[in-house]
Amino acid sequence: MGPIGVFDSGYGGLTILKEIRKALPEYDYIYLGDNARAPYGTRSFDVVYEFTLQAVRNLFERGCELVILACNTASAKALRSIQQKDLPKIDPDKRVLGVIIPTVEALAKVSKNGNIGVLGTPGTISSGTYDIEIAKFCPAFRTVSVACPMWVPLVENKEYDSPGADYFVRKYVEELFAEEPEIDTIVLGCTHYPLLLDKIEKQVAGRARVITQGALVAASLADYMERHPDMDARCSKGGSVTYLTTEHPDKFTDMAGIFMEEPVHASRIELI
Ligand code: DGL
């Protein structure tokens, strides 16, 4: 038995961990943020895959049987290769899940007119993963997307609440509506973006519903555990959370406390 691993390039995955813990408080969790190498959003496929695989291996070595990639960029660029190529070699019984499929599955219930807008990192948007998965699950839907390269740096540098952030929120939201004025649902396809939610909602001004991923991923994980009692039995239940970062722990502790709205203590590790 081992904890559930939750991985992100930095702090963004904490918006997912927070909701997962609310829904499933009984499990043990290890959160790993590769803060020293974040952001991933502007990195190539090969690099995101290599870094993500290192993180997954590390979490497996710490006893995790199940790892959630709480990062859209890693889910878009590395998940499929890890599931198909690496898992069978490392340990076919372990599992790695992402955040994009649970998000897309929820869209069918939310959108009325089928016009979906996706906001994400340059890596997630250029991968086309949302367009491909939405076309699979909801073939009648139309997807438009805009990359928001400045949003993760605004969050990582604690500028998400500053007046300067308004400019970049307006810029990308209006680019999306310029592409398709009839959008009725906007997906925040990056786990950092919930920190900008107030500003994004203000800019959207009721023109569309804005979807964040935390609660969707948490509900999907609860459902997964119910459908896979074998995996549930292999996940330890002590209600603990361990925080690991590849950056200096003091920096992580400060920012992660803001995300989790509770004190956080982290240890530094190296990924190789
Ligand atoms: N939080 C990650 C995501 O959901 C991306 C942040 C980054 O660019 O590293 O896409």
Coordinates of N, CA, C and O and ligand atoms in Angstrom, one line a residue, residues 8-13 38-42 70-74 99 121 124 152 156 189-192 213, ligand 1:
D8 N 2.8 18.1 -10.5 CA 2.6 19.2 -11.3 C 4.0 19.9 -11.6 O 4.9 19.6 -10.8
S9 N 4.1 20.7 -12.6 CA 5.4 21.4 -12.8 C 5.7 22.3 -11.7 O 6.9 22.6 -11.4
G10 N 4.7 22.8 -11.0 CA 4.9 23.8 -10.0 C 3.8 23.8 -8.9 O 3.6 22.7 -8.3
Y11 N 3.2 24.9 -8.7 CA 2.1 25.0 -7.7 C 0.7 24.7 -8.2 O -0.2 24.4 -7.4
G12 N 0.5 24.7 -9.5 CA -0.8 24.6 -10.1 C -1.6 23.4 -9.6 O -2.8 23.5 -9.3
G13 N -0.9 22.3 -9.5 CA -1.5 21.0 -9.2 C -2.1 21.1 -7.8 O -3.0 20.2 -7.4
A38 N 10.0 24.6 -13.6 CA 8.7 25.2 -14.1 C 9.0 26.5 -14.7 O 10.0 27.2 -14.3
P39 N 8.2 27.0 -15.6 CA 7.1 26.4 -16.2 C 7.4 25.4 -17.3 O 8.5 25.4 -18.0
Y40 N 6.5 24.4 -17.5 CA 6.6 23.4 -18.5 C 5.9 23.8 -19.8 O 6.2 23.3 -20.9
G41 N 5.0 24.8 -19.7 CA 4.1 25.2 -20.8 C 4.8 25.6 -22.0 O 4.2 25.6 -23.1
T42 N 6.0 26.1 -21.9 CA 6.7 26.6 -23.2 C 7.8 25.6 -23.6 O 8.5 25.8 -24.5
A70 N -1.4 16.2 -12.3 CA -2.3 17.4 -12.0 C -1.9 18.6 -12.8 O -1.8 19.7 -12.3
C71 N -1.5 18.3 -14.1 CA -0.9 19.4 -14.9 C -1.4 19.0 -16.4 O -1.2 17.9 -16.8
N72 N -2.0 20.0 -17.0 CA -2.5 19.8 -18.3 C -1.4 19.6 -19.3 O -1.5 18.8 -20.3
T73 N -0.3 20.4 -19.1 CA 0.8 20.3 -20.1 C 1.4 18.9 -20.1 O 1.6 18.3 -21.1
A74 N 1.6 18.3 -18.9 CA 2.1 17.0 -18.8 C 1.1 16.0 -19.3 O 1.4 15.0 -19.9
V99 N -5.6 15.0 -16.2 CA -6.7 15.9 -15.9 C -7.5 16.3 -17.1 O -8.6 16.9 -16.9
T121 N -1.8 26.6 -21.5 CA -0.5 27.0 -21.8 C -0.2 26.8 -23.3 O -0.9 26.0 -24.0
T124 N 0.0 23.0 -24.1 CA -1.3 22.3 -24.1 C -2.1 22.7 -25.4 O -2.6 21.8 -26.1
V152 N 0.7 31.7 -16.3 CA 1.5 30.9 -15.3 C 2.5 31.8 -14.7 O 2.6 31.8 -13.4
E156 N 3.0 32.2 -10.7 CA 4.2 31.7 -10.1 C 4.9 32.9 -9.4 O 5.7 32.7 -8.4
G189 N -7.9 25.4 -18.9 CA -7.2 24.1 -19.1 C -5.7 24.2 -18.6 O -4.8 23.8 -19.3
C190 N -5.6 24.8 -17.4 CA -4.3 24.8 -16.8 C -4.5 24.9 -15.3 O -5.4 25.8 -14.9
T191 N -3.8 24.1 -14.5 CA -4.2 24.0 -13.1 C -3.7 25.3 -12.3 O -4.1 25.4 -11.1
H192 N -3.0 26.1 -12.9 CA -2.6 27.4 -12.3 C -3.7 28.4 -12.3 O -3.8 29.4 -11.5
Q213 N -10.9 22.8 -13.0 CA -10.8 21.4 -13.1 C -10.9 20.6 -11.7 O -11.1 19.4 -11.7
Ligands
DGL1 N1 -0.1 23.8 -14.3 C1 0.3 23.3 -15.6 C2 -0.8 23.0 -16.4 O1 -1.9 22.6 -15.9 C3 1.2 24.2 -16.4 C4 2.2 25.1 -15.8 C5 3.4 25.2 -16.6 O2 3.5 25.9 -17.6 O3 4.4 24.6 -16.1 O4 -0.8 23.0 -17.6

